[in-house]
CSV table of C-alpha atoms in Angstrom, one decimal:
chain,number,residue,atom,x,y,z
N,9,UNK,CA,314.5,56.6,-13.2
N,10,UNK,CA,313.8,55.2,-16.8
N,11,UNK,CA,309.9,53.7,-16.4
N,12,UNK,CA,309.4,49.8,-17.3
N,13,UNK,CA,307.8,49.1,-20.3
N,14,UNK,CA,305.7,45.8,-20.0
N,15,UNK,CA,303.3,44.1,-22.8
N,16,UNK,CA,301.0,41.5,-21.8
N,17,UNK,CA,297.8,40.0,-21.8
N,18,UNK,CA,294.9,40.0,-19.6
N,19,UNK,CA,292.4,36.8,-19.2
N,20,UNK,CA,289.1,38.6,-18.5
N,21,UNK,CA,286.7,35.4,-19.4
N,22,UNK,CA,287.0,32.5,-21.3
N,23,UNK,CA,286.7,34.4,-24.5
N,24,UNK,CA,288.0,37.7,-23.7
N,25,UNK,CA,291.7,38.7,-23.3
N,26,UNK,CA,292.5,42.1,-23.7
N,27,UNK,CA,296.4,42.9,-24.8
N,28,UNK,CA,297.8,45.6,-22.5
N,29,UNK,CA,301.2,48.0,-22.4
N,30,UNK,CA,301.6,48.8,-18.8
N,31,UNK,CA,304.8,52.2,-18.3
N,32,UNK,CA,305.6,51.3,-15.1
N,33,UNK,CA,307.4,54.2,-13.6
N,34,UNK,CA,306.2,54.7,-9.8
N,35,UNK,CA,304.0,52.7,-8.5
N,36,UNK,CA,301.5,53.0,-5.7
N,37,UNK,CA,299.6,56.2,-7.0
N,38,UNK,CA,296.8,56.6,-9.6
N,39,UNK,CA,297.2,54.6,-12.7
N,40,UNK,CA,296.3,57.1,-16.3
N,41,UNK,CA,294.3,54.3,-18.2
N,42,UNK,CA,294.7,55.1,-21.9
N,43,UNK,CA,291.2,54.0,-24.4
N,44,UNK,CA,291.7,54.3,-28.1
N,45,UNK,CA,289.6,55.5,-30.8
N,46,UNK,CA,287.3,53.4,-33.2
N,47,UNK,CA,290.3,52.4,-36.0
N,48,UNK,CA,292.6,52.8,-32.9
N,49,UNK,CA,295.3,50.2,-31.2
N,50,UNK,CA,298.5,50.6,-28.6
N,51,UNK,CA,300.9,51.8,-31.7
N,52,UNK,CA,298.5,54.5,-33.2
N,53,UNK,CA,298.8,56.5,-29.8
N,54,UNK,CA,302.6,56.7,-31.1
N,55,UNK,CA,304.8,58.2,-28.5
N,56,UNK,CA,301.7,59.7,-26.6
N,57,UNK,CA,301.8,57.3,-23.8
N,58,UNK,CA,305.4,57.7,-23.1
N,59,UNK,CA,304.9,61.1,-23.2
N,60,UNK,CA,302.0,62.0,-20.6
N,61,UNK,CA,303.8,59.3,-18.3
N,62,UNK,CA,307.0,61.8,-17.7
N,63,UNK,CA,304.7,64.9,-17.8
N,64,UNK,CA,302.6,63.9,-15.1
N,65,UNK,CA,304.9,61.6,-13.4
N,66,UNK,CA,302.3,58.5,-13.4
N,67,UNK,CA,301.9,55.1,-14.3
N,68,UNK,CA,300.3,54.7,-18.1
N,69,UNK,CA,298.0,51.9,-19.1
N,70,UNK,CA,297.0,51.9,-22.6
N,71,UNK,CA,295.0,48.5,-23.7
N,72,UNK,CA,293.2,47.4,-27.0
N,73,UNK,CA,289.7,47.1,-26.7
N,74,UNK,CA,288.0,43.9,-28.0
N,75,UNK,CA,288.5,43.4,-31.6
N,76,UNK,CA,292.1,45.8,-31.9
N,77,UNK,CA,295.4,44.7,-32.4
N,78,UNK,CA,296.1,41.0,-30.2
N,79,UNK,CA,292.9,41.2,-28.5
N,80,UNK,CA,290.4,38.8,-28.7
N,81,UNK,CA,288.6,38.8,-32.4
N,82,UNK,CA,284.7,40.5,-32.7
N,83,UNK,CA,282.2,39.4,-35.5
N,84,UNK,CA,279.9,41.0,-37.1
N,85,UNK,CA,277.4,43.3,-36.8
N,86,UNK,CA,278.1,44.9,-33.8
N,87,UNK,CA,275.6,44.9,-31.0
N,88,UNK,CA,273.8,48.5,-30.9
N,89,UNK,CA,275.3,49.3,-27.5
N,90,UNK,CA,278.7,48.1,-28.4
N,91,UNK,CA,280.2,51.4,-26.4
N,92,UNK,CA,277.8,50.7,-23.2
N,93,UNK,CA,279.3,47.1,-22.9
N,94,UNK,CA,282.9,48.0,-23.4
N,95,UNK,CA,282.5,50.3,-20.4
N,96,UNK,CA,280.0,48.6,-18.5
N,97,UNK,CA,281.4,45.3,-18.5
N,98,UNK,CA,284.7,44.7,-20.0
N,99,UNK,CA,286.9,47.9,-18.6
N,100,UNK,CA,285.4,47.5,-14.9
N,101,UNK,CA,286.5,44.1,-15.4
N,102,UNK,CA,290.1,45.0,-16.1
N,103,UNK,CA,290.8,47.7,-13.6
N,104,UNK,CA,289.8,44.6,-11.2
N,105,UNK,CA,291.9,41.9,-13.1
N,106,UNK,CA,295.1,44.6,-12.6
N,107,UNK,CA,293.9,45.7,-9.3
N,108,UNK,CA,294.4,48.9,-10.0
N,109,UNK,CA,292.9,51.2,-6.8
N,110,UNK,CA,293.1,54.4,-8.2
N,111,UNK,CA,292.3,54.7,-12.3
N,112,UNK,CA,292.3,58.2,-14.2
N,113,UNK,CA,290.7,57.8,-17.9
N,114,UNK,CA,291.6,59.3,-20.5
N,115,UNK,CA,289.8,58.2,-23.8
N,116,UNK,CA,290.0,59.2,-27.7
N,117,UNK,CA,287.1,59.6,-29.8
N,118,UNK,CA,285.3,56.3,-29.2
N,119,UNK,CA,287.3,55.4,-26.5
N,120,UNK,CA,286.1,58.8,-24.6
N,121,UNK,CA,282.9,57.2,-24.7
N,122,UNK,CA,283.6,53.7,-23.4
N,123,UNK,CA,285.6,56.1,-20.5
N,124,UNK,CA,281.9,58.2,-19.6
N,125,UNK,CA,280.5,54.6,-19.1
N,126,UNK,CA,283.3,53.5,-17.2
N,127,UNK,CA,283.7,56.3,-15.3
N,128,UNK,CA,279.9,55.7,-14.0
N,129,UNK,CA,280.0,52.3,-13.0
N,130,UNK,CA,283.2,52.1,-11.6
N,131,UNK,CA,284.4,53.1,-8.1
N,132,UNK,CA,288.1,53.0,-9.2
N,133,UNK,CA,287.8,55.6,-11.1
N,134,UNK,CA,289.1,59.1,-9.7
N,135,UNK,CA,289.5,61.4,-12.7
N,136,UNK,CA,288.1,61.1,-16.2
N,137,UNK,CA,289.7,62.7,-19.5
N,138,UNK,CA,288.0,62.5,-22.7
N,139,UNK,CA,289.2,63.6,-26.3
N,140,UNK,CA,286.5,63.8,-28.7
N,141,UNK,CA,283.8,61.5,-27.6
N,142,UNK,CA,280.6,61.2,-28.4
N,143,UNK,CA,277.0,60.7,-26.5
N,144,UNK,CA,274.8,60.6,-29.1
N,145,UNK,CA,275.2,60.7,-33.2
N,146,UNK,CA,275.2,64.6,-34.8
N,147,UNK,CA,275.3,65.4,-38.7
N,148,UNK,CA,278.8,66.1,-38.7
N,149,UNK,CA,279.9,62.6,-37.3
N,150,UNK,CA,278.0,61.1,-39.9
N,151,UNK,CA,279.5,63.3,-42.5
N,152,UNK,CA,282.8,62.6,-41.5
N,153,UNK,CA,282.3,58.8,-41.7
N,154,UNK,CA,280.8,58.9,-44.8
N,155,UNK,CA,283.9,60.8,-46.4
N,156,UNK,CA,286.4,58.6,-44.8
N,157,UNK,CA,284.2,55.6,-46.6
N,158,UNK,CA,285.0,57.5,-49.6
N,159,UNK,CA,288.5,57.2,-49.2
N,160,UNK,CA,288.8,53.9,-48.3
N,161,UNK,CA,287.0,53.0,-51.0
N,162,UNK,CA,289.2,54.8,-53.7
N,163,UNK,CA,292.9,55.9,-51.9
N,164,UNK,CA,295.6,54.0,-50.2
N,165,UNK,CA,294.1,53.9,-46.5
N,166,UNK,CA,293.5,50.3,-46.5
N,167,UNK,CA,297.2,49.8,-47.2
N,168,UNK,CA,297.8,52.7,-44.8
N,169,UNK,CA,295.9,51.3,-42.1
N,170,UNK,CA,297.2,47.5,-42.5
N,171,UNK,CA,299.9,48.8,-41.3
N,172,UNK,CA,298.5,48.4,-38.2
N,173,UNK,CA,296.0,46.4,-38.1
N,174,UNK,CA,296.9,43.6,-40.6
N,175,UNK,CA,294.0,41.4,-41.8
N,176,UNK,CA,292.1,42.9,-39.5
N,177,UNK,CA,291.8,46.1,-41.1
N,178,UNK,CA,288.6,45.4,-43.5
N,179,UNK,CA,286.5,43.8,-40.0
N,180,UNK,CA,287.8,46.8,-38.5
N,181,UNK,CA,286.7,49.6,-40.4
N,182,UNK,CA,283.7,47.5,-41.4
N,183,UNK,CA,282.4,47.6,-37.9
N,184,UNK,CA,283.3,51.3,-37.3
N,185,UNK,CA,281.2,52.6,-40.7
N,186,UNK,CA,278.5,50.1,-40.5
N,187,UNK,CA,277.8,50.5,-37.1
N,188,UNK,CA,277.5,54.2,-37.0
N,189,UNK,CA,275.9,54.4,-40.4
N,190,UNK,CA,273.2,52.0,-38.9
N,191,UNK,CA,269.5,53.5,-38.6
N,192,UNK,CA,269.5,51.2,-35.7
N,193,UNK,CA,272.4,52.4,-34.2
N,194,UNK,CA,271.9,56.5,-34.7
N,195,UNK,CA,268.4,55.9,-33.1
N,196,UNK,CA,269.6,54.2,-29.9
N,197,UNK,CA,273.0,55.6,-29.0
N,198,UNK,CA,272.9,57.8,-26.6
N,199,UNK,CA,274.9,58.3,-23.4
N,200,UNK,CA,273.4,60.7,-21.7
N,201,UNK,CA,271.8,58.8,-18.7
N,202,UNK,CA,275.3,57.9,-17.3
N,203,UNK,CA,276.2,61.3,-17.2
N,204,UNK,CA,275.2,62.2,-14.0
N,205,UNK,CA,276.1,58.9,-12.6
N,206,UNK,CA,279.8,60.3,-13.1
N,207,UNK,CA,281.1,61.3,-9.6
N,208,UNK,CA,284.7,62.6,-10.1
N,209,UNK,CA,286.4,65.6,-11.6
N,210,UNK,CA,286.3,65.2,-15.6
N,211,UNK,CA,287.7,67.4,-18.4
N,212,UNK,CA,285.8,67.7,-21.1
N,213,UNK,CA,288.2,68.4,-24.3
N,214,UNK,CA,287.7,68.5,-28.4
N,215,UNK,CA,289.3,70.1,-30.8
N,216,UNK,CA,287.5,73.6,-32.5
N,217,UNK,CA,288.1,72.0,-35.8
N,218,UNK,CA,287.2,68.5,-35.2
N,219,UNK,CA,285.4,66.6,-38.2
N,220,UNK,CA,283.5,64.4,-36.3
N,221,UNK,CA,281.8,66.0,-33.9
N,222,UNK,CA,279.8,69.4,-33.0
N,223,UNK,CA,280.9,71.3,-30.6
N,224,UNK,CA,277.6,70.4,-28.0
N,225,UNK,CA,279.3,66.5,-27.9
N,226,UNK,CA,281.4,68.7,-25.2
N,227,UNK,CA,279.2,71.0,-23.8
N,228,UNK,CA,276.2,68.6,-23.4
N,229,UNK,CA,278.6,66.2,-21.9
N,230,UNK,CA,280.0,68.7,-19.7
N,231,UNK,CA,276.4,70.0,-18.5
N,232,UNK,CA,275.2,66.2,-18.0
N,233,UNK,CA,278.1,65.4,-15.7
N,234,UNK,CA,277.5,68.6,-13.8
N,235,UNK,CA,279.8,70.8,-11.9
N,236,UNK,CA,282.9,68.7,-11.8
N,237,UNK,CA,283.3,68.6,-15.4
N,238,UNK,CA,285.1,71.2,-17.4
N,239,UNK,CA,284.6,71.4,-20.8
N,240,UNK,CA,287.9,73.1,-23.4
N,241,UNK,CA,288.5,73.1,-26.9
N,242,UNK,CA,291.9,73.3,-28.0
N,243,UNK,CA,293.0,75.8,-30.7
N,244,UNK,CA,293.9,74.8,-34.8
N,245,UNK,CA,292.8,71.2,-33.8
N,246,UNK,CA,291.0,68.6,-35.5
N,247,UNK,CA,289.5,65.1,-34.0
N,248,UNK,CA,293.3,63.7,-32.6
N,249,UNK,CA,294.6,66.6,-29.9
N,250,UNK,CA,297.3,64.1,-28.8
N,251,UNK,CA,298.7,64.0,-32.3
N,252,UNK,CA,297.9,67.7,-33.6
N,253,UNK,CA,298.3,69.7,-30.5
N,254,UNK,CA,300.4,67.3,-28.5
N,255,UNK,CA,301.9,70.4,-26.4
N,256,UNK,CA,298.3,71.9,-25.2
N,257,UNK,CA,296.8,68.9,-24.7
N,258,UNK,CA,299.5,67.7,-22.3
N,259,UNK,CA,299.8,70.7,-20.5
N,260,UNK,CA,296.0,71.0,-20.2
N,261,UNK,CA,295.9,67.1,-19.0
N,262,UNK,CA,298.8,67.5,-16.8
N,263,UNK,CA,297.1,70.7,-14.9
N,264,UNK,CA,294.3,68.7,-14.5
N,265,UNK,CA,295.9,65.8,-13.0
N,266,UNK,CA,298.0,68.0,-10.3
N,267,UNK,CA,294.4,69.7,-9.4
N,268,UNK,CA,292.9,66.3,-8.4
């Protein structure tokens, strides 16, 4: 049976509406709740979503976070705990807008570490996935946002990325680099006091070449959410396992998924 593909909007407050794409293929079981990455939206997971729905057989959520793609606009600056509210406050209050009972996360980069908040605060959640996320700021994420600055300021990623995210694009990357380059921000952001809070099965995965982030981002995560997480690294990968290794990371995922 061909899955239903529906896009629509969620009314969370008065000034929050989060844009969803809801691959409806079951029903009635877990729902794999998709969170994107800092210069992220639904069409930059490409065909991932589609995919992970027919290898694991489940319903796929994917939604853009506050600020992405026809969600509700952000200003700027950013708050300092930007990440903490986004899965404190504002996925909790989706998974109970869609009434979803059973929620498995599965977040990218920044949106792996909206998921470790989310995962702690919410009793819907029965599994928890992350790609690249980060607890705390290390060299090498700094690095890496400092040479993407670079080439947005002298290739064609601006055009590249207005692809996607129209005039949006300059707010957009304005509040990724500015936020994480903040002295503010590198001094206060640190996830590790939700860790243990985290109650269900996780795994823990980054890629062994990823640009952004040291390899203790997954094992200090791992060890902070105790035995139920598994940390693994994925082989000639960089910071996006669903795009560069789409075949191990699925596999891996969907492995994890029949285990829970």
């Amino acid at each position: 049976m061909m899955p239903v593909v529906r896009d629509y909007p969620v009314q969370l407050s008065p000034e929050v509406q989060l844009q969803v794409r809801h691959i409806e293929r079951v029903g009635g079981g877990p729902t794999l709740v998709l969170l994107h990455e800092a210069l992220g939206n639904i069409a930059l997971w490409r065909d991932f979503p589609e995919q992970i729905s027919e290898a694991t057989g489940l319903d796929v959520l994917v939604y853009e976070r506050l600020g992405y793609g026809a969600s509700s606009p952000i200003t700027l600056p950013r708050p300092d705990d930007y990440l903490e509210q986004e899965g404190r406050i504002w996925l909790p209050k989706l998974l109970d807008a869609l009434e979803l009972e059973q929620a498995i996360l599965l977040g990218h980069s920044d949106g792996g570490s909206v998921a470790l908040v989310g995962a702690a605060v919410s009793p819907r959640v029965i599994g928890l996935i992350t790609m690249a996320a980060h607890i705390q700021v290390d060299d090498l994420t700094l690095a890496g946002i400092r040479q993407t600055l670079e080439r947005y300021q002298s290739s064609d990623l601006p055009e590249r990325l207005a692809r996607y995210h129209g005039d949006r694009t300059d707010l957009l990357f304005r509040a990724w680099h500015e936020t994480w380059l903040r002295d503010s921000f590198q001094s206060s952001f640190n996830l590790t006091p939700w860790l243990n809070q985290i109650q269900c099965p996780a795994l823990i995965m980054q890629g062994v070449d990823d640009s952004y982030g040291l390899p203790e981002q997954v094992t200090d995560i791992a060890r902070g959410i105790g035995s139920q997480a598994t940390p693994h690294f994925i082989p000639a990968c960089g910071h996006s396992p669903h795009l560069e290794q789409p075949e191990a990371s699925i596999e891996e995922i969907r492995r994890f998924i029949l285990a829970l």
